[in-house]
Amino acid sequence: MKKLTLFALALIISVSINHTAIASEKEPEAFIIETYESDVTGDGVDETIELKGILFSESASYYREIWAEITSKHDEHWKITYGGGYEPVLQFVDLNHDQINDIFYQSPTGGSGGLYTYQLNTLANEKLTDIPLPEQRYIKGSFQENFNVTIQITPEGKPIVVDVKDRADDYIRLGIYDTEGNLLKPKSVMIDPIAFYDPVLISKSKGYGLKSYQQISGAYHADQLGTIETLWYYEDNEWIILKTDWVPTT
């Protein structure tokens, strides 16, 4: 009986210590990352936009939750949820050309691919709406004979031919080519999703558009061949391509 009592006492002390330790670990609290002032409703008066977040832990730089709280001078409120990320930033740019600033969010994912998370919203006339971001719907690329890679940006366009002879040893080792440059097996290149969007001024009369950057790699992700840079413009509720350039990796 005495042994049982001592065991029970030890158990109670252990549970008490663990409970105290857990209670002493502070749960990260929400705080304001940045405060902005911009007219995003179109009423001619700036709203207050507070970008808020909750860190994953007190010692982390990753936000497990990020959101924006918007307050009008008439004490009306809206909330936009963004999910998690690093170093979040808001920009206020009229990208849909209705003469009212849109709310453009970006945050790096923290991965090795240099990808960002983006979101575009409009609060015109006090109605919160998502604006889908542009996507490249047709890009193809593959290895060809004699240490060449072709990249097709549009179905009708002339393919871009990339000479990869300077990487021949690597591709031979990987079994893509033989020493004579004969293609041993069909192989596609690696096409990343769009990694980055940048608001850019098209002209004073047309206003702003977006420039996107999309990486193309060869046999593996670090085998960078180049970047597809596309200039987009929002018109009639859709994104149109104004210009696409191939920028080879030097």
PDB file of C-alpha atoms in Angstrom:
ATOM      1  CA  MET A   1       0.000   0.000   0.000  1.00  0.00           C
ATOM      2  CA  LYS A   2       2.863   2.335   0.854  1.00  0.00           C
ATOM      3  CA  LYS A   3       4.564   1.609  -2.488  1.00  0.00           C
ATOM      4  CA  LEU A   4       1.326   2.336  -4.345  1.00  0.00           C
ATOM      5  CA  THR A   5       0.928   5.632  -2.501  1.00  0.00           C
ATOM      6  CA  LEU A   6       4.480   6.692  -3.355  1.00  0.00           C
ATOM      7  CA  PHE A   7       3.930   5.739  -6.997  1.00  0.00           C
ATOM      8  CA  ALA A   8       0.695   7.726  -7.144  1.00  0.00           C
ATOM      9  CA  LEU A   9       2.405  10.732  -5.557  1.00  0.00           C
ATOM     10  CA  ALA A  10       5.250  10.558  -8.096  1.00  0.00           C
ATOM     11  CA  LEU A  11       2.734  10.351 -10.920  1.00  0.00           C
ATOM     12  CA  ILE A  12       0.844  13.400  -9.634  1.00  0.00           C
ATOM     13  CA  ILE A  13       4.098  15.398  -9.360  1.00  0.00           C
ATOM     14  CA  SER A  14       5.123  14.360 -12.903  1.00  0.00           C
ATOM     15  CA  VAL A  15       1.760  15.379 -14.388  1.00  0.00           C
ATOM     16  CA  SER A  16       1.906  18.663 -12.470  1.00  0.00           C
ATOM     17  CA  ILE A  17       5.395  19.456 -13.784  1.00  0.00           C
ATOM     18  CA  ASN A  18       4.400  18.642 -17.385  1.00  0.00           C
ATOM     19  CA  HIS A  19       1.273  20.761 -17.099  1.00  0.00           C
ATOM     20  CA  THR A  20       3.314  23.676 -15.773  1.00  0.00           C
ATOM     21  CA  ALA A  21       5.839  23.300 -18.615  1.00  0.00           C
ATOM     22  CA  ILE A  22       3.084  23.269 -21.237  1.00  0.00           C
ATOM     23  CA  ALA A  23       1.375  26.243 -19.655  1.00  0.00           C
ATOM     24  CA  SER A  24       4.657  28.180 -19.661  1.00  0.00           C
ATOM     25  CA  GLU A  25       5.016  27.770 -23.450  1.00  0.00           C
ATOM     26  CA  LYS A  26       3.309  30.838 -24.846  1.00  0.00           C
ATOM     27  CA  GLU A  27       1.077  30.415 -27.837  1.00  0.00           C
ATOM     28  CA  PRO A  28       2.200  32.929 -30.511  1.00  0.00           C
ATOM     29  CA  GLU A  29      -0.272  35.756 -30.727  1.00  0.00           C
ATOM     30  CA  ALA A  30      -1.553  37.659 -33.736  1.00  0.00           C
ATOM     31  CA  PHE A  31       0.166  40.961 -34.385  1.00  0.00           C
ATOM     32  CA  ILE A  32       0.198  43.673 -37.023  1.00  0.00           C
ATOM     33  CA  ILE A  33       2.912  43.112 -39.638  1.00  0.00           C
ATOM     34  CA  GLU A  34       2.248  46.347 -41.552  1.00  0.00           C
ATOM     35  CA  THR A  35      -0.415  49.047 -41.716  1.00  0.00           C
ATOM     36  CA  TYR A  36      -1.395  50.676 -45.008  1.00  0.00           C
ATOM     37  CA  GLU A  37      -3.677  53.498 -46.104  1.00  0.00           C
ATOM     38  CA  SER A  38      -5.300  53.292 -49.546  1.00  0.00           C
ATOM     39  CA  ASP A  39      -8.684  53.912 -51.164  1.00  0.00           C
ATOM     40  CA  VAL A  40      -9.646  50.376 -52.159  1.00  0.00           C
ATOM     41  CA  THR A  41     -13.434  50.836 -52.246  1.00  0.00           C
ATOM     42  CA  GLY A  42     -13.535  53.776 -54.651  1.00  0.00           C
ATOM     43  CA  ASP A  43     -15.366  56.160 -52.315  1.00  0.00           C
ATOM     44  CA  GLY A  44     -12.556  58.732 -52.482  1.00  0.00           C
ATOM     45  CA  VAL A  45     -11.468  58.152 -48.870  1.00  0.00           C
ATOM     46  CA  ASP A  46      -8.548  55.960 -47.792  1.00  0.00           C
ATOM     47  CA  GLU A  47      -9.304  52.777 -45.897  1.00  0.00           C
ATOM     48  CA  THR A  48      -6.970  51.421 -43.211  1.00  0.00           C
ATOM     49  CA  ILE A  49      -5.520  48.028 -44.119  1.00  0.00           C
ATOM     50  CA  GLU A  50      -3.776  46.041 -41.391  1.00  0.00           C
ATOM     51  CA  LEU A  51      -1.743  43.042 -42.537  1.00  0.00           C
ATOM     52  CA  LYS A  52      -1.721  40.614 -39.617  1.00  0.00           C
ATOM     53  CA  GLY A  53      -0.135  37.263 -38.877  1.00  0.00           C
ATOM     54  CA  ILE A  54       0.527  34.524 -36.360  1.00  0.00           C
ATOM     55  CA  LEU A  55       4.042  33.077 -36.334  1.00  0.00           C
ATOM     56  CA  PHE A  56       4.525  29.310 -36.316  1.00  0.00           C
ATOM     57  CA  SER A  57       6.500  29.761 -33.095  1.00  0.00           C
ATOM     58  CA  GLU A  58       8.070  32.639 -31.194  1.00  0.00           C
ATOM     59  CA  SER A  59      11.483  31.859 -32.718  1.00  0.00           C
ATOM     60  CA  ALA A  60      10.225  31.227 -36.291  1.00  0.00           C
ATOM     61  CA  SER A  61      10.008  33.615 -39.231  1.00  0.00           C
ATOM     62  CA  TYR A  62       7.232  31.613 -40.915  1.00  0.00           C
ATOM     63  CA  TYR A  63       3.672  32.813 -40.437  1.00  0.00           C
ATOM     64  CA  ARG A  64       1.227  29.932 -40.090  1.00  0.00           C
ATOM     65  CA  GLU A  65      -1.654  32.342 -40.711  1.00  0.00           C
ATOM     66  CA  ILE A  66      -1.735  35.663 -42.585  1.00  0.00           C
ATOM     67  CA  TRP A  67      -4.710  37.912 -43.255  1.00  0.00           C
ATOM     68  CA  ALA A  68      -5.678  41.518 -43.942  1.00  0.00           C
ATOM     69  CA  GLU A  69      -8.255  43.469 -41.982  1.00  0.00           C
ATOM     70  CA  ILE A  70      -9.725  46.465 -43.813  1.00  0.00           C
ATOM     71  CA  THR A  71     -11.591  49.231 -42.034  1.00  0.00           C
ATOM     72  CA  SER A  72     -13.375  52.142 -43.670  1.00  0.00           C
ATOM     73  CA  LYS A  73     -13.788  55.600 -42.174  1.00  0.00           C
ATOM     74  CA  HIS A  74     -17.453  54.625 -41.697  1.00  0.00           C
ATOM     75  CA  ASP A  75     -16.316  51.717 -39.467  1.00  0.00           C
ATOM     76  CA  GLU A  76     -17.144  49.005 -42.015  1.00  0.00           C
ATOM     77  CA  HIS A  77     -14.927  45.927 -41.927  1.00  0.00           C
ATOM     78  CA  TRP A  78     -13.645  43.279 -44.341  1.00  0.00           C
ATOM     79  CA  LYS A  79     -11.175  40.417 -43.953  1.00  0.00           C
ATOM     80  CA  ILE A  80      -9.010  38.687 -46.583  1.00  0.00           C
ATOM     81  CA  THR A  81      -7.362  35.374 -45.638  1.00  0.00           C
ATOM     82  CA  TYR A  82      -4.036  34.412 -47.250  1.00  0.00           C
ATOM     83  CA  GLY A  83      -2.830  31.229 -45.500  1.00  0.00           C
ATOM     84  CA  GLY A  84       0.825  30.857 -44.437  1.00  0.00           C
ATOM     85  CA  GLY A  85       4.133  32.234 -45.697  1.00  0.00           C
ATOM     86  CA  TYR A  86       7.198  34.384 -45.145  1.00  0.00           C
ATOM     87  CA  GLU A  87       7.661  38.168 -45.333  1.00  0.00           C
ATOM     88  CA  PRO A  88       4.168  39.017 -46.638  1.00  0.00           C
ATOM     89  CA  VAL A  89       3.644  42.301 -48.481  1.00  0.00           C
ATOM     90  CA  LEU A  90       0.615  44.129 -49.886  1.00  0.00           C
ATOM     91  CA  GLN A  91       0.628  46.448 -52.898  1.00  0.00           C
ATOM     92  CA  PHE A  92      -2.239  48.657 -54.020  1.00  0.00           C
ATOM     93  CA  VAL A  93      -2.409  48.871 -57.806  1.00  0.00           C
ATOM     94  CA  ASP A  94      -5.306  49.259 -60.241  1.00  0.00           C
ATOM     95  CA  LEU A  95      -4.766  46.076 -62.261  1.00  0.00           C
ATOM     96  CA  ASN A  96      -8.331  45.605 -63.530  1.00  0.00           C
ATOM     97  CA  HIS A  97      -8.519  49.236 -64.726  1.00  0.00           C
ATOM     98  CA  ASP A  98     -11.685  50.358 -62.951  1.00  0.00           C
ATOM     99  CA  GLN A  99      -9.911  53.414 -61.488  1.00  0.00           C
ATOM    100  CA  ILE A 100      -9.856  51.787 -58.012  1.00  0.00           C
ATOM    101  CA  ASN A 101      -6.774  50.271 -56.373  1.00  0.00           C
ATOM    102  CA  ASP A 102      -6.788  46.474 -56.140  1.00  0.00           C
ATOM    103  CA  ILE A 103      -5.132  44.585 -53.272  1.00  0.00           C
ATOM    104  CA  PHE A 104      -2.159  42.542 -54.463  1.00  0.00           C
ATOM    105  CA  TYR A 105      -0.615  40.114 -51.942  1.00  0.00           C
ATOM    106  CA  GLN A 106       2.701  38.300 -52.217  1.00  0.00           C
ATOM    107  CA  SER A 107       4.744  36.086 -49.897  1.00  0.00           C
ATOM    108  CA  PRO A 108       7.744  33.815 -50.610  1.00  0.00           C
ATOM    109  CA  THR A 109       7.103  30.136 -49.895  1.00  0.00           C
ATOM    110  CA  GLY A 110      10.646  29.655 -48.584  1.00  0.00           C
ATOM    111  CA  GLY A 111      11.399  26.723 -50.900  1.00  0.00           C
ATOM    112  CA  SER A 112      14.479  26.306 -53.100  1.00  0.00           C
ATOM    113  CA  GLY A 113      12.508  27.059 -56.270  1.00  0.00           C
ATOM    114  CA  GLY A 114      12.078  30.745 -55.471  1.00  0.00           C
ATOM    115  CA  LEU A 115       8.288  30.466 -55.628  1.00  0.00           C
ATOM    116  CA  TYR A 116       5.879  32.999 -54.185  1.00  0.00           C
ATOM    117  CA  THR A 117       2.274  32.851 -53.056  1.00  0.00           C
ATOM    118  CA  TYR A 118       0.049  35.492 -54.638  1.00  0.00           C
ATOM    119  CA  GLN A 119      -3.510  36.718 -54.348  1.00  0.00           C
ATOM    120  CA  LEU A 120      -5.340  39.564 -56.049  1.00  0.00           C
ATOM    121  CA  ASN A 121      -8.576  41.048 -54.702  1.00  0.00           C
ATOM    122  CA  THR A 122     -10.787  44.015 -55.462  1.00  0.00           C
ATOM    123  CA  LEU A 123     -13.030  45.769 -52.933  1.00  0.00           C
ATOM    124  CA  ALA A 124     -14.611  48.093 -55.475  1.00  0.00           C
ATOM    125  CA  ASN A 125     -17.975  49.430 -54.336  1.00  0.00           C
ATOM    126  CA  GLU A 126     -17.420  47.636 -51.011  1.00  0.00           C
ATOM    127  CA  LYS A 127     -17.778  44.181 -52.601  1.00  0.00           C
ATOM    128  CA  LEU A 128     -14.842  41.839 -51.928  1.00  0.00           C
ATOM    129  CA  THR A 129     -13.981  39.761 -55.020  1.00  0.00           C
ATOM    130  CA  ASP A 130     -11.088  37.534 -56.087  1.00  0.00           C
ATOM    131  CA  ILE A 131      -9.358  38.246 -59.399  1.00  0.00           C
ATOM    132  CA  PRO A 132      -7.666  35.089 -60.754  1.00  0.00           C
ATOM    133  CA  LEU A 133      -4.027  35.578 -61.696  1.00  0.00           C
ATOM    134  CA  PRO A 134      -2.813  34.780 -65.233  1.00  0.00           C
ATOM    135  CA  GLU A 135      -1.403  31.386 -66.177  1.00  0.00           C
ATOM    136  CA  GLN A 136       0.588  30.167 -69.156  1.00  0.00           C
ATOM    137  CA  ARG A 137      -1.741  27.553 -70.631  1.00  0.00           C
ATOM    138  CA  TYR A 138       0.626  26.205 -73.299  1.00  0.00           C
ATOM    139  CA  ILE A 139       4.338  25.634 -72.851  1.00  0.00           C
ATOM    140  CA  LYS A 140       6.116  22.495 -73.998  1.00  0.00           C
ATOM    141  CA  GLY A 141       9.760  21.548 -74.230  1.00  0.00           C
ATOM    142  CA  SER A 142      11.801  18.463 -75.001  1.00  0.00           C
ATOM    143  CA  PHE A 143      15.316  17.221 -75.724  1.00  0.00           C
ATOM    144  CA  GLN A 144      16.127  16.782 -79.406  1.00  0.00           C
ATOM    145  CA  GLU A 145      18.940  15.235 -81.453  1.00  0.00           C
ATOM    146  CA  ASN A 146      22.473  16.665 -81.465  1.00  0.00           C
ATOM    147  CA  PHE A 147      22.305  18.207 -77.962  1.00  0.00           C
ATOM    148  CA  ASN A 148      19.437  20.572 -78.651  1.00  0.00           C
ATOM    149  CA  VAL A 149      16.330  21.438 -76.658  1.00  0.00           C
ATOM    150  CA  THR A 150      13.198  22.905 -78.222  1.00  0.00           C
ATOM    151  CA  ILE A 151      10.723  25.032 -76.283  1.00  0.00           C
ATOM    152  CA  GLN A 152       7.289  25.780 -77.696  1.00  0.00           C
ATOM    153  CA  ILE A 153       5.585  28.765 -76.062  1.00  0.00           C
ATOM    154  CA  THR A 154       2.499  28.932 -78.290  1.00  0.00           C
ATOM    155  CA  PRO A 155       0.948  26.249 -80.548  1.00  0.00           C
ATOM    156  CA  GLU A 156       1.416  28.364 -83.684  1.00  0.00           C
ATOM    157  CA  GLY A 157       4.738  29.987 -82.814  1.00  0.00           C
ATOM    158  CA  LYS A 158       8.158  28.960 -83.993  1.00  0.00           C
ATOM    159  CA  PRO A 159       9.886  26.787 -81.385  1.00  0.00           C
ATOM    160  CA  ILE A 160      12.891  28.165 -79.537  1.00  0.00           C
ATOM    161  CA  VAL A 161      16.002  26.016 -80.055  1.00  0.00           C
ATOM    162  CA  VAL A 162      18.494  25.917 -77.191  1.00  0.00           C
ATOM    163  CA  ASP A 163      21.985  24.526 -77.799  1.00  0.00           C
ATOM    164  CA  VAL A 164      22.981  22.448 -74.749  1.00  0.00           C
ATOM    165  CA  LYS A 165      26.312  21.071 -76.009  1.00  0.00           C
ATOM    166  CA  ASP A 166      28.059  22.717 -73.072  1.00  0.00           C
ATOM    167  CA  ARG A 167      26.109  20.302 -70.810  1.00  0.00           C
ATOM    168  CA  ALA A 168      26.803  17.237 -72.953  1.00  0.00           C
ATOM    169  CA  ASP A 169      28.899  15.374 -70.353  1.00  0.00           C
ATOM    170  CA  ASP A 170      26.118  15.639 -67.791  1.00  0.00           C
ATOM    171  CA  TYR A 171      23.431  14.499 -70.211  1.00  0.00           C
ATOM    172  CA  ILE A 172      25.575  11.582 -71.421  1.00  0.00           C
ATOM    173  CA  ARG A 173      26.127  10.515 -67.806  1.00  0.00           C
ATOM    174  CA  LEU A 174      22.380  10.653 -67.208  1.00  0.00           C
ATOM    175  CA  GLY A 175      21.717   8.464 -70.245  1.00  0.00           C
ATOM    176  CA  ILE A 176      19.832  11.083 -72.269  1.00  0.00           C
ATOM    177  CA  TYR A 177      22.383  11.154 -75.130  1.00  0.00           C
ATOM    178  CA  ASP A 178      25.213   9.003 -76.352  1.00  0.00           C
ATOM    179  CA  THR A 179      28.641  10.493 -77.066  1.00  0.00           C
ATOM    180  CA  GLU A 180      27.617  11.309 -80.652  1.00  0.00           C
ATOM    181  CA  GLY A 181      24.651  13.408 -79.559  1.00  0.00           C
ATOM    182  CA  ASN A 182      22.029  10.828 -80.450  1.00  0.00           C
ATOM    183  CA  LEU A 183      18.934  11.063 -78.248  1.00  0.00           C
ATOM    184  CA  LEU A 184      18.605   7.744 -76.401  1.00  0.00           C
ATOM    185  CA  LYS A 185      15.092   8.254 -75.064  1.00  0.00           C
ATOM    186  CA  PRO A 186      12.328  10.861 -75.371  1.00  0.00           C
ATOM    187  CA  LYS A 187      12.542  13.316 -72.506  1.00  0.00           C
ATOM    188  CA  SER A 188      10.662  16.519 -71.677  1.00  0.00           C
ATOM    189  CA  VAL A 189      12.196  19.516 -69.965  1.00  0.00           C
ATOM    190  CA  MET A 190      11.047  20.686 -66.531  1.00  0.00           C
ATOM    191  CA  ILE A 191       8.542  23.541 -66.659  1.00  0.00           C
ATOM    192  CA  ASP A 192       8.023  25.302 -63.340  1.00  0.00           C
ATOM    193  CA  PRO A 193       4.820  27.146 -62.482  1.00  0.00           C
ATOM    194  CA  ILE A 194       5.044  30.928 -62.588  1.00  0.00           C
ATOM    195  CA  ALA A 195       7.362  31.840 -59.722  1.00  0.00           C
ATOM    196  CA  PHE A 196       6.949  35.599 -59.555  1.00  0.00           C
ATOM    197  CA  TYR A 197       4.558  38.355 -60.634  1.00  0.00           C
ATOM    198  CA  ASP A 198       5.575  41.991 -60.748  1.00  0.00           C
ATOM    199  CA  PRO A 199       3.132  44.894 -61.310  1.00  0.00           C
ATOM    200  CA  VAL A 200       4.496  47.071 -64.123  1.00  0.00           C
ATOM    201  CA  LEU A 201       3.266  50.266 -65.754  1.00  0.00           C
ATOM    202  CA  ILE A 202       2.344  49.520 -69.371  1.00  0.00           C
ATOM    203  CA  SER A 203       1.721  53.178 -70.259  1.00  0.00           C
ATOM    204  CA  LYS A 204       0.017  56.231 -68.801  1.00  0.00           C
ATOM    205  CA  SER A 205      -3.074  55.610 -70.913  1.00  0.00           C
ATOM    206  CA  LYS A 206      -3.287  51.822 -70.374  1.00  0.00           C
ATOM    207  CA  GLY A 207      -2.226  51.722 -66.725  1.00  0.00           C
ATOM    208  CA  TYR A 208      -0.695  48.701 -65.015  1.00  0.00           C
ATOM    209  CA  GLY A 209      -0.223  45.079 -65.987  1.00  0.00           C
ATOM    210  CA  LEU A 210       1.695  42.130 -64.587  1.00  0.00           C
ATOM    211  CA  LYS A 211       5.019  40.646 -65.629  1.00  0.00           C
ATOM    212  CA  SER A 212       5.471  36.956 -64.846  1.00  0.00           C
ATOM    213  CA  TYR A 213       8.633  34.879 -64.576  1.00  0.00           C
ATOM    214  CA  GLN A 214       8.610  31.126 -65.239  1.00  0.00           C
ATOM    215  CA  GLN A 215      11.723  28.961 -65.063  1.00  0.00           C
ATOM    216  CA  ILE A 216      12.533  26.182 -67.540  1.00  0.00           C
ATOM    217  CA  SER A 217      15.062  23.525 -66.515  1.00  0.00           C
ATOM    218  CA  GLY A 218      16.634  20.583 -68.337  1.00  0.00           C
ATOM    219  CA  ALA A 219      17.263  17.216 -66.709  1.00  0.00           C
ATOM    220  CA  TYR A 220      16.790  18.436 -63.126  1.00  0.00           C
ATOM    221  CA  HIS A 221      15.689  21.595 -61.368  1.00  0.00           C
ATOM    222  CA  ALA A 222      19.161  23.089 -60.865  1.00  0.00           C
ATOM    223  CA  ASP A 223      19.853  22.561 -64.590  1.00  0.00           C
ATOM    224  CA  GLN A 224      18.370  25.930 -65.498  1.00  0.00           C
ATOM    225  CA  LEU A 225      17.986  26.645 -69.196  1.00  0.00           C
ATOM    226  CA  GLY A 226      16.215  29.989 -69.036  1.00  0.00           C
ATOM    227  CA  THR A 227      13.151  31.966 -68.038  1.00  0.00           C
ATOM    228  CA  ILE A 228       9.946  32.791 -69.859  1.00  0.00           C
ATOM    229  CA  GLU A 229       9.021  36.417 -69.146  1.00  0.00           C
ATOM    230  CA  THR A 230       5.460  37.356 -70.060  1.00  0.00           C
ATOM    231  CA  LEU A 231       3.722  40.729 -69.964  1.00  0.00           C
ATOM    232  CA  TRP A 232       0.012  40.461 -69.105  1.00  0.00           C
ATOM    233  CA  TYR A 233      -2.848  42.948 -69.323  1.00  0.00           C
ATOM    234  CA  TYR A 234      -6.330  42.599 -67.791  1.00  0.00           C
ATOM    235  CA  GLU A 235      -9.081  43.417 -70.274  1.00  0.00           C
ATOM    236  CA  ASP A 236     -12.747  42.388 -70.510  1.00  0.00           C
ATOM    237  CA  ASN A 237     -12.428  40.229 -67.362  1.00  0.00           C
ATOM    238  CA  GLU A 238      -9.507  38.185 -68.653  1.00  0.00           C
ATOM    239  CA  TRP A 239      -5.718  38.346 -68.895  1.00  0.00           C
ATOM    240  CA  ILE A 240      -4.231  38.766 -72.342  1.00  0.00           C
ATOM    241  CA  ILE A 241      -0.583  38.356 -73.318  1.00  0.00           C
ATOM    242  CA  LEU A 242       1.059  41.488 -74.671  1.00  0.00           C
ATOM    243  CA  LYS A 243       4.542  40.054 -75.020  1.00  0.00           C
ATOM    244  CA  THR A 244       6.533  36.904 -74.217  1.00  0.00           C
ATOM    245  CA  ASP A 245      10.328  36.717 -74.149  1.00  0.00           C
ATOM    246  CA  TRP A 246      12.746  33.827 -73.719  1.00  0.00           C
ATOM    247  CA  VAL A 247      15.704  34.829 -71.522  1.00  0.00           C
ATOM    248  CA  PRO A 248      18.420  32.118 -71.561  1.00  0.00           C
ATOM    249  CA  THR A 249      20.393  31.381 -68.418  1.00  0.00           C
ATOM    250  CA  THR A 250      23.933  32.703 -68.746  1.00  0.00           C
TER     251      THR A 250
END
